[in-house]
PDB file of C-alpha atoms and ligand atoms in Angstrom:
ATOM      1  CA  MET L 247       0.000   0.000   0.000  1.00  0.00           C
ATOM      2  CA  VAL L 248       1.143   3.541  -0.709  1.00  0.00           C
ATOM      3  CA  GLU L 249       2.105   5.150   2.601  1.00  0.00           C
ATOM      4  CA  ILE L 250       2.821   8.718   3.578  1.00  0.00           C
ATOM      5  CA  MET L 251       6.452   9.721   3.326  1.00  0.00           C
ATOM      6  CA  LEU L 252       8.767  12.598   4.083  1.00  0.00           C
ATOM      7  CA  ILE L 253      10.890  13.868   1.216  1.00  0.00           C
ATOM      8  CA  ILE L 254      13.898  15.799   2.446  1.00  0.00           C
ATOM      9  CA  LEU L 255      15.589  18.002  -0.110  1.00  0.00           C
ATOM     10  CA  THR L 256      19.123  19.163   0.425  1.00  0.00           C
ATOM     11  CA  GLY L 257      21.280  21.418  -1.716  1.00  0.00           C
ATOM     12  CA  LEU L 258      22.849  24.841  -1.851  1.00  0.00           C
ATOM     13  CA  PRO L 259      20.994  28.084  -2.593  1.00  0.00           C
ATOM     14  CA  SER L 260      20.001  28.467  -6.260  1.00  0.00           C
ATOM     15  CA  VAL L 261      20.459  24.806  -7.044  1.00  0.00           C
ATOM     16  CA  GLY L 262      16.745  24.604  -7.859  1.00  0.00           C
ATOM     17  CA  LYS L 263      15.094  23.173  -4.745  1.00  0.00           C
ATOM     18  CA  SER L 264      11.969  25.333  -4.865  1.00  0.00           C
ATOM     19  CA  THR L 265      11.525  24.735  -8.575  1.00  0.00           C
ATOM     20  CA  PHE L 266      12.030  20.992  -8.087  1.00  0.00           C
ATOM     21  CA  SER L 267       9.620  20.869  -5.103  1.00  0.00           C
ATOM     22  CA  LYS L 268       6.859  22.547  -6.999  1.00  0.00           C
ATOM     23  CA  LYS L 269       7.154  20.310 -10.061  1.00  0.00           C
ATOM     24  CA  LEU L 270       7.545  17.102  -8.079  1.00  0.00           C
ATOM     25  CA  ALA L 271       4.487  18.009  -5.985  1.00  0.00           C
ATOM     26  CA  GLU L 272       2.448  18.562  -9.158  1.00  0.00           C
ATOM     27  CA  ILE L 273       3.414  15.168 -10.551  1.00  0.00           C
ATOM     28  CA  LEU L 274       2.845  13.352  -7.250  1.00  0.00           C
ATOM     29  CA  ASN L 275      -0.558  14.984  -7.107  1.00  0.00           C
ATOM     30  CA  LYS L 276      -1.348  13.731 -10.623  1.00  0.00           C
ATOM     31  CA  LEU L 277      -0.462  10.246  -9.409  1.00  0.00           C
ATOM     32  CA  GLY L 278      -3.019  10.558  -6.612  1.00  0.00           C
ATOM     33  CA  ILE L 279      -0.811  11.658  -3.717  1.00  0.00           C
ATOM     34  CA  ASP L 280      -1.839  14.427  -1.318  1.00  0.00           C
ATOM     35  CA  VAL L 281       1.380  16.352  -0.882  1.00  0.00           C
ATOM     36  CA  ILE L 282       2.446  19.665   0.638  1.00  0.00           C
ATOM     37  CA  VAL L 283       5.700  21.590   0.164  1.00  0.00           C
ATOM     38  CA  LEU L 284       7.051  23.171   3.358  1.00  0.00           C
ATOM     39  CA  GLY L 285      10.237  25.020   4.152  1.00  0.00           C
ATOM     40  CA  SER L 286      11.674  27.573   6.526  1.00  0.00           C
ATOM     41  CA  ASP L 287      11.592  30.334   3.884  1.00  0.00           C
ATOM     42  CA  MET L 288       7.817  30.431   4.254  1.00  0.00           C
ATOM     43  CA  LEU L 289       8.125  31.690   7.836  1.00  0.00           C
ATOM     44  CA  ARG L 290      11.353  33.598   7.204  1.00  0.00           C
ATOM     45  CA  GLU L 291       9.674  35.622   4.479  1.00  0.00           C
ATOM     46  CA  SER L 292       6.730  36.381   6.730  1.00  0.00           C
ATOM     47  CA  PHE L 293       8.930  38.700   8.777  1.00  0.00           C
ATOM     48  CA  PRO L 294       9.469  42.168   7.264  1.00  0.00           C
ATOM     49  CA  VAL L 295      13.197  41.905   8.001  1.00  0.00           C
ATOM     50  CA  TRP L 296      15.710  39.162   8.785  1.00  0.00           C
ATOM     51  CA  LYS L 297      17.213  38.844  12.258  1.00  0.00           C
ATOM     52  CA  GLU L 298      19.323  36.056  13.698  1.00  0.00           C
ATOM     53  CA  SER L 299      17.063  36.135  16.752  1.00  0.00           C
ATOM     54  CA  TYR L 300      14.068  35.055  14.607  1.00  0.00           C
ATOM     55  CA  GLU L 301      15.854  31.924  13.431  1.00  0.00           C
ATOM     56  CA  GLU L 302      15.056  29.844  16.501  1.00  0.00           C
ATOM     57  CA  PHE L 303      11.336  30.546  16.081  1.00  0.00           C
ATOM     58  CA  ILE L 304      11.545  29.794  12.365  1.00  0.00           C
ATOM     59  CA  ARG L 305      13.372  26.492  12.851  1.00  0.00           C
ATOM     60  CA  LYS L 306      11.135  25.264  15.649  1.00  0.00           C
ATOM     61  CA  ASN L 307       7.890  26.135  13.927  1.00  0.00           C
ATOM     62  CA  THR L 308       8.945  24.815  10.533  1.00  0.00           C
ATOM     63  CA  LEU L 309       9.643  21.450  12.186  1.00  0.00           C
ATOM     64  CA  TYR L 310       6.331  21.687  14.025  1.00  0.00           C
ATOM     65  CA  LEU L 311       4.454  22.333  10.788  1.00  0.00           C
ATOM     66  CA  ILE L 312       6.249  19.494   9.032  1.00  0.00           C
ATOM     67  CA  GLU L 313       5.443  17.052  11.809  1.00  0.00           C
ATOM     68  CA  ASN L 314       1.755  17.980  11.822  1.00  0.00           C
ATOM     69  CA  ALA L 315       1.456  17.872   8.051  1.00  0.00           C
ATOM     70  CA  LEU L 316       3.126  14.465   7.936  1.00  0.00           C
ATOM     71  CA  LYS L 317       0.214  12.971   9.873  1.00  0.00           C
ATOM     72  CA  GLU L 318      -2.025  13.562   6.854  1.00  0.00           C
ATOM     73  CA  TYR L 319       0.070  14.306   3.781  1.00  0.00           C
ATOM     74  CA  TRP L 320       3.282  13.555   2.023  1.00  0.00           C
ATOM     75  CA  VAL L 321       5.669  16.408   2.819  1.00  0.00           C
ATOM     76  CA  ILE L 322       8.428  17.781   0.611  1.00  0.00           C
ATOM     77  CA  VAL L 323      10.890  19.776   2.708  1.00  0.00           C
ATOM     78  CA  ASP L 324      12.188  22.609   0.555  1.00  0.00           C
ATOM     79  CA  ASP L 325      15.245  23.771   2.496  1.00  0.00           C
ATOM     80  CA  THR L 326      19.021  23.720   2.097  1.00  0.00           C
ATOM     81  CA  ASN L 327      19.287  21.307   5.064  1.00  0.00           C
ATOM     82  CA  TYR L 328      22.885  22.221   5.046  1.00  0.00           C
ATOM     83  CA  TYR L 329      24.100  20.440   8.175  1.00  0.00           C
ATOM     84  CA  ASN L 330      23.554  16.728   8.533  1.00  0.00           C
ATOM     85  CA  SER L 331      22.107  17.607  11.946  1.00  0.00           C
ATOM     86  CA  MET L 332      19.236  19.336  10.160  1.00  0.00           C
ATOM     87  CA  ARG L 333      18.615  16.242   8.071  1.00  0.00           C
ATOM     88  CA  ARG L 334      18.792  14.159  11.220  1.00  0.00           C
ATOM     89  CA  ASP L 335      16.151  16.302  12.969  1.00  0.00           C
ATOM     90  CA  LEU L 336      13.835  15.723  10.014  1.00  0.00           C
ATOM     91  CA  ILE L 337      14.529  11.998   9.864  1.00  0.00           C
ATOM     92  CA  ASN L 338      13.794  11.728  13.565  1.00  0.00           C
ATOM     93  CA  ILE L 339      10.394  13.323  12.933  1.00  0.00           C
ATOM     94  CA  ALA L 340       9.696  10.702  10.258  1.00  0.00           C
ATOM     95  CA  ARG L 341      10.796   7.881  12.555  1.00  0.00           C
ATOM     96  CA  LYS L 342       8.827   9.155  15.516  1.00  0.00           C
ATOM     97  CA  ASN L 343       5.708   9.151  13.347  1.00  0.00           C
ATOM     98  CA  LYS L 344       6.566   5.802  11.741  1.00  0.00           C
ATOM     99  CA  LYS L 345       6.879   7.243   8.264  1.00  0.00           C
ATOM    100  CA  ASN L 346       9.323   6.491   5.507  1.00  0.00           C
ATOM    101  CA  TYR L 347      11.695   9.164   4.318  1.00  0.00           C
ATOM    102  CA  ALA L 348      13.877   9.866   1.316  1.00  0.00           C
ATOM    103  CA  ILE L 349      16.685  12.369   1.010  1.00  0.00           C
ATOM    104  CA  ILE L 350      17.006  13.952  -2.412  1.00  0.00           C
ATOM    105  CA  TYR L 351      20.288  15.718  -2.995  1.00  0.00           C
ATOM    106  CA  LEU L 352      20.229  18.435  -5.637  1.00  0.00           C
ATOM    107  CA  LYS L 353      23.543  19.241  -7.185  1.00  0.00           C
ATOM    108  CA  ALA L 354      25.019  21.675  -9.706  1.00  0.00           C
ATOM    109  CA  PRO L 355      28.506  23.059 -10.368  1.00  0.00           C
ATOM    110  CA  LEU L 356      29.477  26.147  -8.383  1.00  0.00           C
ATOM    111  CA  ASN L 357      29.453  28.359 -11.485  1.00  0.00           C
ATOM    112  CA  THR L 358      25.877  27.438 -12.247  1.00  0.00           C
ATOM    113  CA  LEU L 359      24.834  28.275  -8.673  1.00  0.00           C
ATOM    114  CA  LEU L 360      26.537  31.659  -8.801  1.00  0.00           C
ATOM    115  CA  GLN L 361      25.097  32.509 -12.216  1.00  0.00           C
ATOM    116  CA  ARG L 362      21.572  31.522 -11.211  1.00  0.00           C
ATOM    117  CA  ASN L 363      21.972  33.495  -7.988  1.00  0.00           C
ATOM    118  CA  VAL L 364      22.996  36.655  -9.827  1.00  0.00           C
ATOM    119  CA  LYS L 365      20.169  36.209 -12.302  1.00  0.00           C
ATOM    120  CA  ARG L 366      17.593  36.190  -9.529  1.00  0.00           C
ATOM    121  CA  GLY L 367      18.972  39.311  -7.876  1.00  0.00           C
ATOM    122  CA  GLU L 368      21.637  37.972  -5.469  1.00  0.00           C
ATOM    123  CA  LYS L 369      19.499  38.154  -2.317  1.00  0.00           C
ATOM    124  CA  ILE L 370      22.186  35.962  -0.811  1.00  0.00           C
ATOM    125  CA  PRO L 371      25.646  37.332  -1.705  1.00  0.00           C
ATOM    126  CA  ASN L 372      27.643  35.094  -4.038  1.00  0.00           C
ATOM    127  CA  GLU L 373      30.462  35.012  -1.446  1.00  0.00           C
ATOM    128  CA  VAL L 374      28.112  33.318   0.994  1.00  0.00           C
ATOM    129  CA  ILE L 375      27.255  30.630  -1.550  1.00  0.00           C
ATOM    130  CA  LEU L 376      30.950  30.169  -2.252  1.00  0.00           C
ATOM    131  CA  GLU L 377      31.669  29.630   1.457  1.00  0.00           C
ATOM    132  CA  MET L 378      28.741  27.254   1.776  1.00  0.00           C
ATOM    133  CA  TYR L 379      29.936  25.337  -1.265  1.00  0.00           C
ATOM    134  CA  LYS L 380      33.354  24.825   0.298  1.00  0.00           C
ATOM    135  CA  LYS L 381      31.950  23.634   3.597  1.00  0.00           C
ATOM    136  CA  PHE L 382      28.957  21.632   2.411  1.00  0.00           C
ATOM    137  CA  ASP L 383      28.625  18.337   4.195  1.00  0.00           C
ATOM    138  CA  GLU L 384      27.684  16.047   1.300  1.00  0.00           C
ATOM    139  CA  PRO L 385      24.787  13.853   2.394  1.00  0.00           C
ATOM    140  CA  GLY L 386      25.734  10.281   3.182  1.00  0.00           C
ATOM    141  CA  ARG L 387      29.446  10.914   3.436  1.00  0.00           C
ATOM    142  CA  LYS L 388      29.498  10.272   7.165  1.00  0.00           C
ATOM    143  CA  TYR L 389      26.368   8.362   8.081  1.00  0.00           C
ATOM    144  CA  ARG L 390      24.374   5.631   6.448  1.00  0.00           C
ATOM    145  CA  TRP L 391      21.058   7.138   7.492  1.00  0.00           C
ATOM    146  CA  ASP L 392      22.120  10.284   5.651  1.00  0.00           C
ATOM    147  CA  GLU L 393      22.584   8.592   2.274  1.00  0.00           C
ATOM    148  CA  PRO L 394      20.523  10.198  -0.473  1.00  0.00           C
ATOM    149  CA  PHE L 395      17.804   8.107  -2.047  1.00  0.00           C
ATOM    150  CA  LEU L 396      18.529  10.085  -5.168  1.00  0.00           C
ATOM    151  CA  THR L 397      21.073  12.627  -6.395  1.00  0.00           C
ATOM    152  CA  VAL L 398      19.754  14.978  -9.047  1.00  0.00           C
ATOM    153  CA  ASP L 399      21.972  17.058 -11.307  1.00  0.00           C
ATOM    154  CA  THR L 400      19.864  20.156 -11.958  1.00  0.00           C
ATOM    155  CA  THR L 401      21.820  21.118 -15.062  1.00  0.00           C
ATOM    156  CA  LYS L 402      20.362  18.064 -16.804  1.00  0.00           C
ATOM    157  CA  GLU L 403      16.806  17.279 -17.748  1.00  0.00           C
ATOM    158  CA  ILE L 404      14.828  15.994 -14.751  1.00  0.00           C
ATOM    159  CA  ASP L 405      12.449  13.061 -15.182  1.00  0.00           C
ATOM    160  CA  TYR L 406       9.844  13.943 -12.571  1.00  0.00           C
ATOM    161  CA  TYR L 407       7.525  11.048 -13.410  1.00  0.00           C
ATOM    162  CA  ARG L 408      10.279   8.524 -12.866  1.00  0.00           C
ATOM    163  CA  ILE L 409      11.287  10.147  -9.563  1.00  0.00           C
ATOM    164  CA  ALA L 410       7.669  10.265  -8.398  1.00  0.00           C
ATOM    165  CA  ARG L 411       7.144   6.589  -9.263  1.00  0.00           C
ATOM    166  CA  ASP L 412      10.366   5.562  -7.493  1.00  0.00           C
ATOM    167  CA  LEU L 413       9.262   7.452  -4.402  1.00  0.00           C
ATOM    168  CA  ILE L 414       5.852   5.806  -4.458  1.00  0.00           C
ATOM    169  CA  GLU L 415       7.528   2.378  -4.700  1.00  0.00           C
ATOM    170  CA  LYS L 416       9.732   3.240  -1.748  1.00  0.00           C
ATOM    171  CA  SER L 417       6.744   4.369   0.289  1.00  0.00           C
ATOM    172  CA  LYS L 418       5.309   0.845   0.051  1.00  0.00           C
ATOM    173  CA  LYS L 419       8.253  -0.663   1.886  1.00  0.00           C
ATOM    174  CA  THR L 420       8.157  -1.120   5.637  1.00  0.00           C
ATOM    175  CA  VAL L 421       9.575   1.676   7.665  1.00  0.00           C
ATOM    176  CA  ASP L 422      12.854   1.060   9.474  1.00  0.00           C
ATOM    177  CA  ARG L 423      11.890   0.987  13.076  1.00  0.00           C
ATOM    178  CA  GLU L 424      15.203   2.042  14.404  1.00  0.00           C
ATOM    179  CA  GLU L 425      15.656   4.220  17.420  1.00  0.00           C
ATOM    180  CA  ASN L 426      16.214   7.923  17.006  1.00  0.00           C
ATOM    181  CA  ILE L 427      19.543   8.694  15.464  1.00  0.00           C
ATOM    182  CA  GLY L 428      22.230  10.205  17.549  1.00  0.00           C
ATOM    183  CA  SER L 429      20.245   9.857  20.737  1.00  0.00           C
ATOM    184  CA  GLU L 430      22.797   8.548  23.189  1.00  0.00           C
ATOM    185  CA  CYS L 431      25.711   8.537  20.850  1.00  0.00           C
ATOM    186  CA  CYS L 432      28.618  10.940  21.076  1.00  0.00           C
ATOM    187  CA  SER L 433      28.194  11.939  17.426  1.00  0.00           C
ATOM    188  CA  VAL L 434      25.956  14.830  18.454  1.00  0.00           C
ATOM    189  CA  ILE L 435      28.524  16.247  20.854  1.00  0.00           C
ATOM    190  CA  ASN L 436      31.288  15.699  18.306  1.00  0.00           C
ATOM    191  CA  GLU L 437      29.392  17.637  15.744  1.00  0.00           C
ATOM    192  CA  ILE L 438      28.705  20.521  18.124  1.00  0.00           C
ATOM    193  CA  ASP L 439      32.360  20.430  19.149  1.00  0.00           C
ATOM    194  CA  LYS L 440      33.462  20.710  15.536  1.00  0.00           C
ATOM    195  CA  GLU L 441      30.978  23.445  14.656  1.00  0.00           C
ATOM    196  CA  THR L 442      31.730  25.602  17.698  1.00  0.00           C
ATOM    197  CA  ARG L 443      35.466  25.366  16.970  1.00  0.00           C
ATOM    198  CA  LYS L 444      34.745  26.631  13.488  1.00  0.00           C
ATOM    199  CA  ILE L 445      32.590  29.455  14.845  1.00  0.00           C
ATOM    200  CA  VAL L 446      35.303  30.507  17.303  1.00  0.00           C
ATOM    201  CA  GLY L 447      37.916  30.437  14.535  1.00  0.00           C
ATOM    202  CA  GLU L 448      35.779  32.613  12.288  1.00  0.00           C
ATOM    203  CA  TYR L 449      34.940  34.948  15.163  1.00  0.00           C
ATOM    204  CA  ILE L 450      38.599  35.494  16.011  1.00  0.00           C
ATOM    205  CA  LYS L 451      39.428  36.090  12.368  1.00  0.00           C
ATOM    206  CA  ARG L 452      36.644  38.632  12.043  1.00  0.00           C
ATOM    207  CA  ILE L 453      36.927  40.526  15.355  1.00  0.00           C
ATOM    208  CA  LYS L 454      40.677  40.090  15.962  1.00  0.00           C
ATOM    209  CA  PRO L 455      40.360  40.271  19.754  1.00  0.00           C
ATOM    210  CA  GLU L 456      43.266  40.657  22.159  1.00  0.00           C
ATOM    211  CA  ASN L 457      44.963  37.554  23.533  1.00  0.00           C
ATOM    212  CA  LYS L 458      43.231  37.862  26.868  1.00  0.00           C
ATOM    213  CA  GLU L 459      39.863  37.884  25.208  1.00  0.00           C
ATOM    214  CA  ILE L 460      40.779  34.936  23.023  1.00  0.00           C
ATOM    215  CA  GLU L 461      41.581  32.976  26.153  1.00  0.00           C
ATOM    216  CA  HIS L 462      38.218  33.908  27.546  1.00  0.00           C
ATOM    217  CA  ILE L 463      36.459  32.762  24.375  1.00  0.00           C
ATOM    218  CA  VAL L 464      38.340  29.466  24.317  1.00  0.00           C
ATOM    219  CA  LYS L 465      37.315  28.824  27.920  1.00  0.00           C
ATOM    220  CA  LEU L 466      33.762  29.791  27.148  1.00  0.00           C
ATOM    221  CA  ARG L 467      33.636  27.178  24.399  1.00  0.00           C
ATOM    222  CA  LYS L 468      35.134  24.475  26.609  1.00  0.00           C
ATOM    223  CA  ARG L 469      32.642  25.226  29.363  1.00  0.00           C
ATOM    224  CA  PHE L 470      29.827  25.087  26.845  1.00  0.00           C
ATOM    225  CA  ILE L 471      30.836  21.626  25.582  1.00  0.00           C
ATOM    226  CA  LYS L 472      31.368  20.346  29.103  1.00  0.00           C
ATOM    227  CA  HIS L 473      27.935  21.559  30.074  1.00  0.00           C
ATOM    228  CA  LEU L 474      26.392  19.741  27.094  1.00  0.00           C
ATOM    229  CA  LYS L 475      28.183  16.532  27.985  1.00  0.00           C
ATOM    230  CA  ASN L 476      26.668  16.683  31.444  1.00  0.00           C
ATOM    231  CA  GLU L 477      23.197  16.957  30.019  1.00  0.00           C
ATOM    232  CA  LYS L 478      21.211  13.997  28.845  1.00  0.00           C
ATOM    233  CA  TYR L 479      22.326  13.414  25.274  1.00  0.00           C
ATOM    234  CA  LYS L 480      18.893  12.593  24.031  1.00  0.00           C
ATOM    235  CA  ASP L 481      17.679  16.143  24.513  1.00  0.00           C
ATOM    236  CA  ILE L 482      20.478  17.867  22.668  1.00  0.00           C
ATOM    237  CA  ASP L 483      19.602  19.445  19.397  1.00  0.00           C
ATOM    238  CA  VAL L 484      22.612  20.388  17.285  1.00  0.00           C
ATOM    239  CA  SER L 485      21.274  23.450  15.502  1.00  0.00           C
ATOM    240  CA  LYS L 486      19.769  24.778  18.732  1.00  0.00           C
ATOM    241  CA  ALA L 487      23.056  24.252  20.588  1.00  0.00           C
ATOM    242  CA  ILE L 488      24.969  26.063  17.857  1.00  0.00           C
ATOM    243  CA  MET L 489      22.591  28.980  17.973  1.00  0.00           C
ATOM    244  CA  GLU L 490      22.869  29.089  21.739  1.00  0.00           C
ATOM    245  CA  PHE L 491      26.641  29.116  21.479  1.00  0.00           C
ATOM    246  CA  LYS L 492      26.577  31.969  18.961  1.00  0.00           C
ATOM    247  CA  ARG L 493      24.404  33.944  21.356  1.00  0.00           C
ATOM    248  CA  LEU L 494      26.822  33.262  24.236  1.00  0.00           C
ATOM    249  CA  LEU L 495      29.717  34.349  22.088  1.00  0.00           C
ATOM    250  CA  GLU L 496      28.019  37.598  21.118  1.00  0.00           C
ATOM    251  CA  GLU L 497      27.219  38.269  24.779  1.00  0.00           C
ATOM    252  CA  LYS L 498      30.608  36.893  25.858  1.00  0.00           C
ATOM    253  CA  GLY L 499      29.393  35.401  29.013  1.00  0.00           C
TER     254      GLY L 499
HETATM  255  P1  ADP D  31      16.581  27.168  -4.609  1.00  0.00           P
HETATM  256  O1  ADP D  31      15.197  27.017  -4.090  1.00  0.00           O
HETATM  257  O2  ADP D  31      17.401  25.939  -4.488  1.00  0.00           O
HETATM  258  O3  ADP D  31      17.298  28.352  -4.045  1.00  0.00           O
HETATM  259  P2  ADP D  31      15.247  27.888  -7.100  1.00  0.00           P
HETATM  260  O4  ADP D  31      14.349  26.756  -7.407  1.00  0.00           O
HETATM  261  O5  ADP D  31      14.619  29.109  -6.516  1.00  0.00           O
HETATM  262  O6  ADP D  31      16.476  27.423  -6.195  1.00  0.00           O
HETATM  263  O7  ADP D  31      16.008  28.253  -8.433  1.00  0.00           O
HETATM  264  C1  ADP D  31      17.003  29.264  -8.512  1.00  0.00           C
HETATM  265  C2  ADP D  31      17.057  29.830  -9.916  1.00  0.00           C
HETATM  266  O8  ADP D  31      17.517  28.834 -10.802  1.00  0.00           O
HETATM  267  C3  ADP D  31      15.709  30.278 -10.419  1.00  0.00           C
HETATM  268  O9  ADP D  31      15.877  31.447 -11.162  1.00  0.00           O
HETATM  269  C4  ADP D  31      15.242  29.128 -11.283  1.00  0.00           C
HETATM  270  O10 ADP D  31      14.424  29.567 -12.319  1.00  0.00           O
HETATM  271  C5  ADP D  31      16.533  28.533 -11.800  1.00  0.00           C
HETATM  272  N1  ADP D  31      16.435  27.069 -11.927  1.00  0.00           N
HETATM  273  C6  ADP D  31      15.926  26.231 -11.030  1.00  0.00           C
HETATM  274  N2  ADP D  31      15.985  24.945 -11.464  1.00  0.00           N
HETATM  275  C7  ADP D  31      16.566  25.006 -12.668  1.00  0.00           C
HETATM  276  C8  ADP D  31      16.919  23.999 -13.639  1.00  0.00           C
HETATM  277  N3  ADP D  31      16.690  22.694 -13.434  1.00  0.00           N
HETATM  278  N4  ADP D  31      17.497  24.429 -14.785  1.00  0.00           N
HETATM  279  C9  ADP D  31      17.750  25.725 -14.988  1.00  0.00           C
HETATM  280  N5  ADP D  31      17.443  26.713 -14.126  1.00  0.00           N
HETATM  281  C10 ADP D  31      16.855  26.363 -12.970  1.00  0.00           C
HETATM  282 MG1   MG D  32      14.166  28.059  -2.588  1.00  0.00          MG
END
């Protein structure tokens, strides 16, 4: 029987995620599937301006919407899902609700991304895309659960019918009833450790603080990680922890 599933898109800005989502949803609908496209841009664009402090609300409520929608409809998540922690949060929602999921990785050469970005008005500076391109954690490189069901090159013609049919076939298979990913494992802490190191490095490069302040920041980071380790691993959310750390760093306390 065809069962509800969560389709998680991942790919850099301008790769064509929103275009792909819309077309795939149309085809799935033609094949009799009730499907909704959701992504954090919907809430982000509902604010008149962008502020880092809105991001927590946006993230939390996008996940909330996705989880509720998934009870009734297929959901296509139209987001960069840049960190594998973001993909993991989504997969955990699917697992919790006993639904299948499929990661679709959209890919294009850097030049194509930059050109498409300029063409649509460069709302995100090209430098940002360049940085993201360098750092992008390719799905499936580290974890098996993160392996894409499909990798789509958006510079080539896309066969939406074939993709839709493959997804429908996958939806008929039994759901893996594994535990939540990363619940009691150290991978979550490792990832936060790695990310906060990166953030500190970038912060120091940008602000160029005095040695005394650098020491303070380094200690701050160590304390932060130690604090997380003392907490129950199952409640740690990587993107939330990173945001919290950024806030601490800005407030320096
Ligand atoms: P994203 O949601 O990943 O940021 P969009 O779907 O908004 O990307 O597409 C970015 C730009 O690239 C748009 O101007 C869009 O028309 C164009 N585009 C998207 N998909 C393709 C494609 N497969 N081939 C050529 N251009 C595309
Ligand atoms: Mg988009």
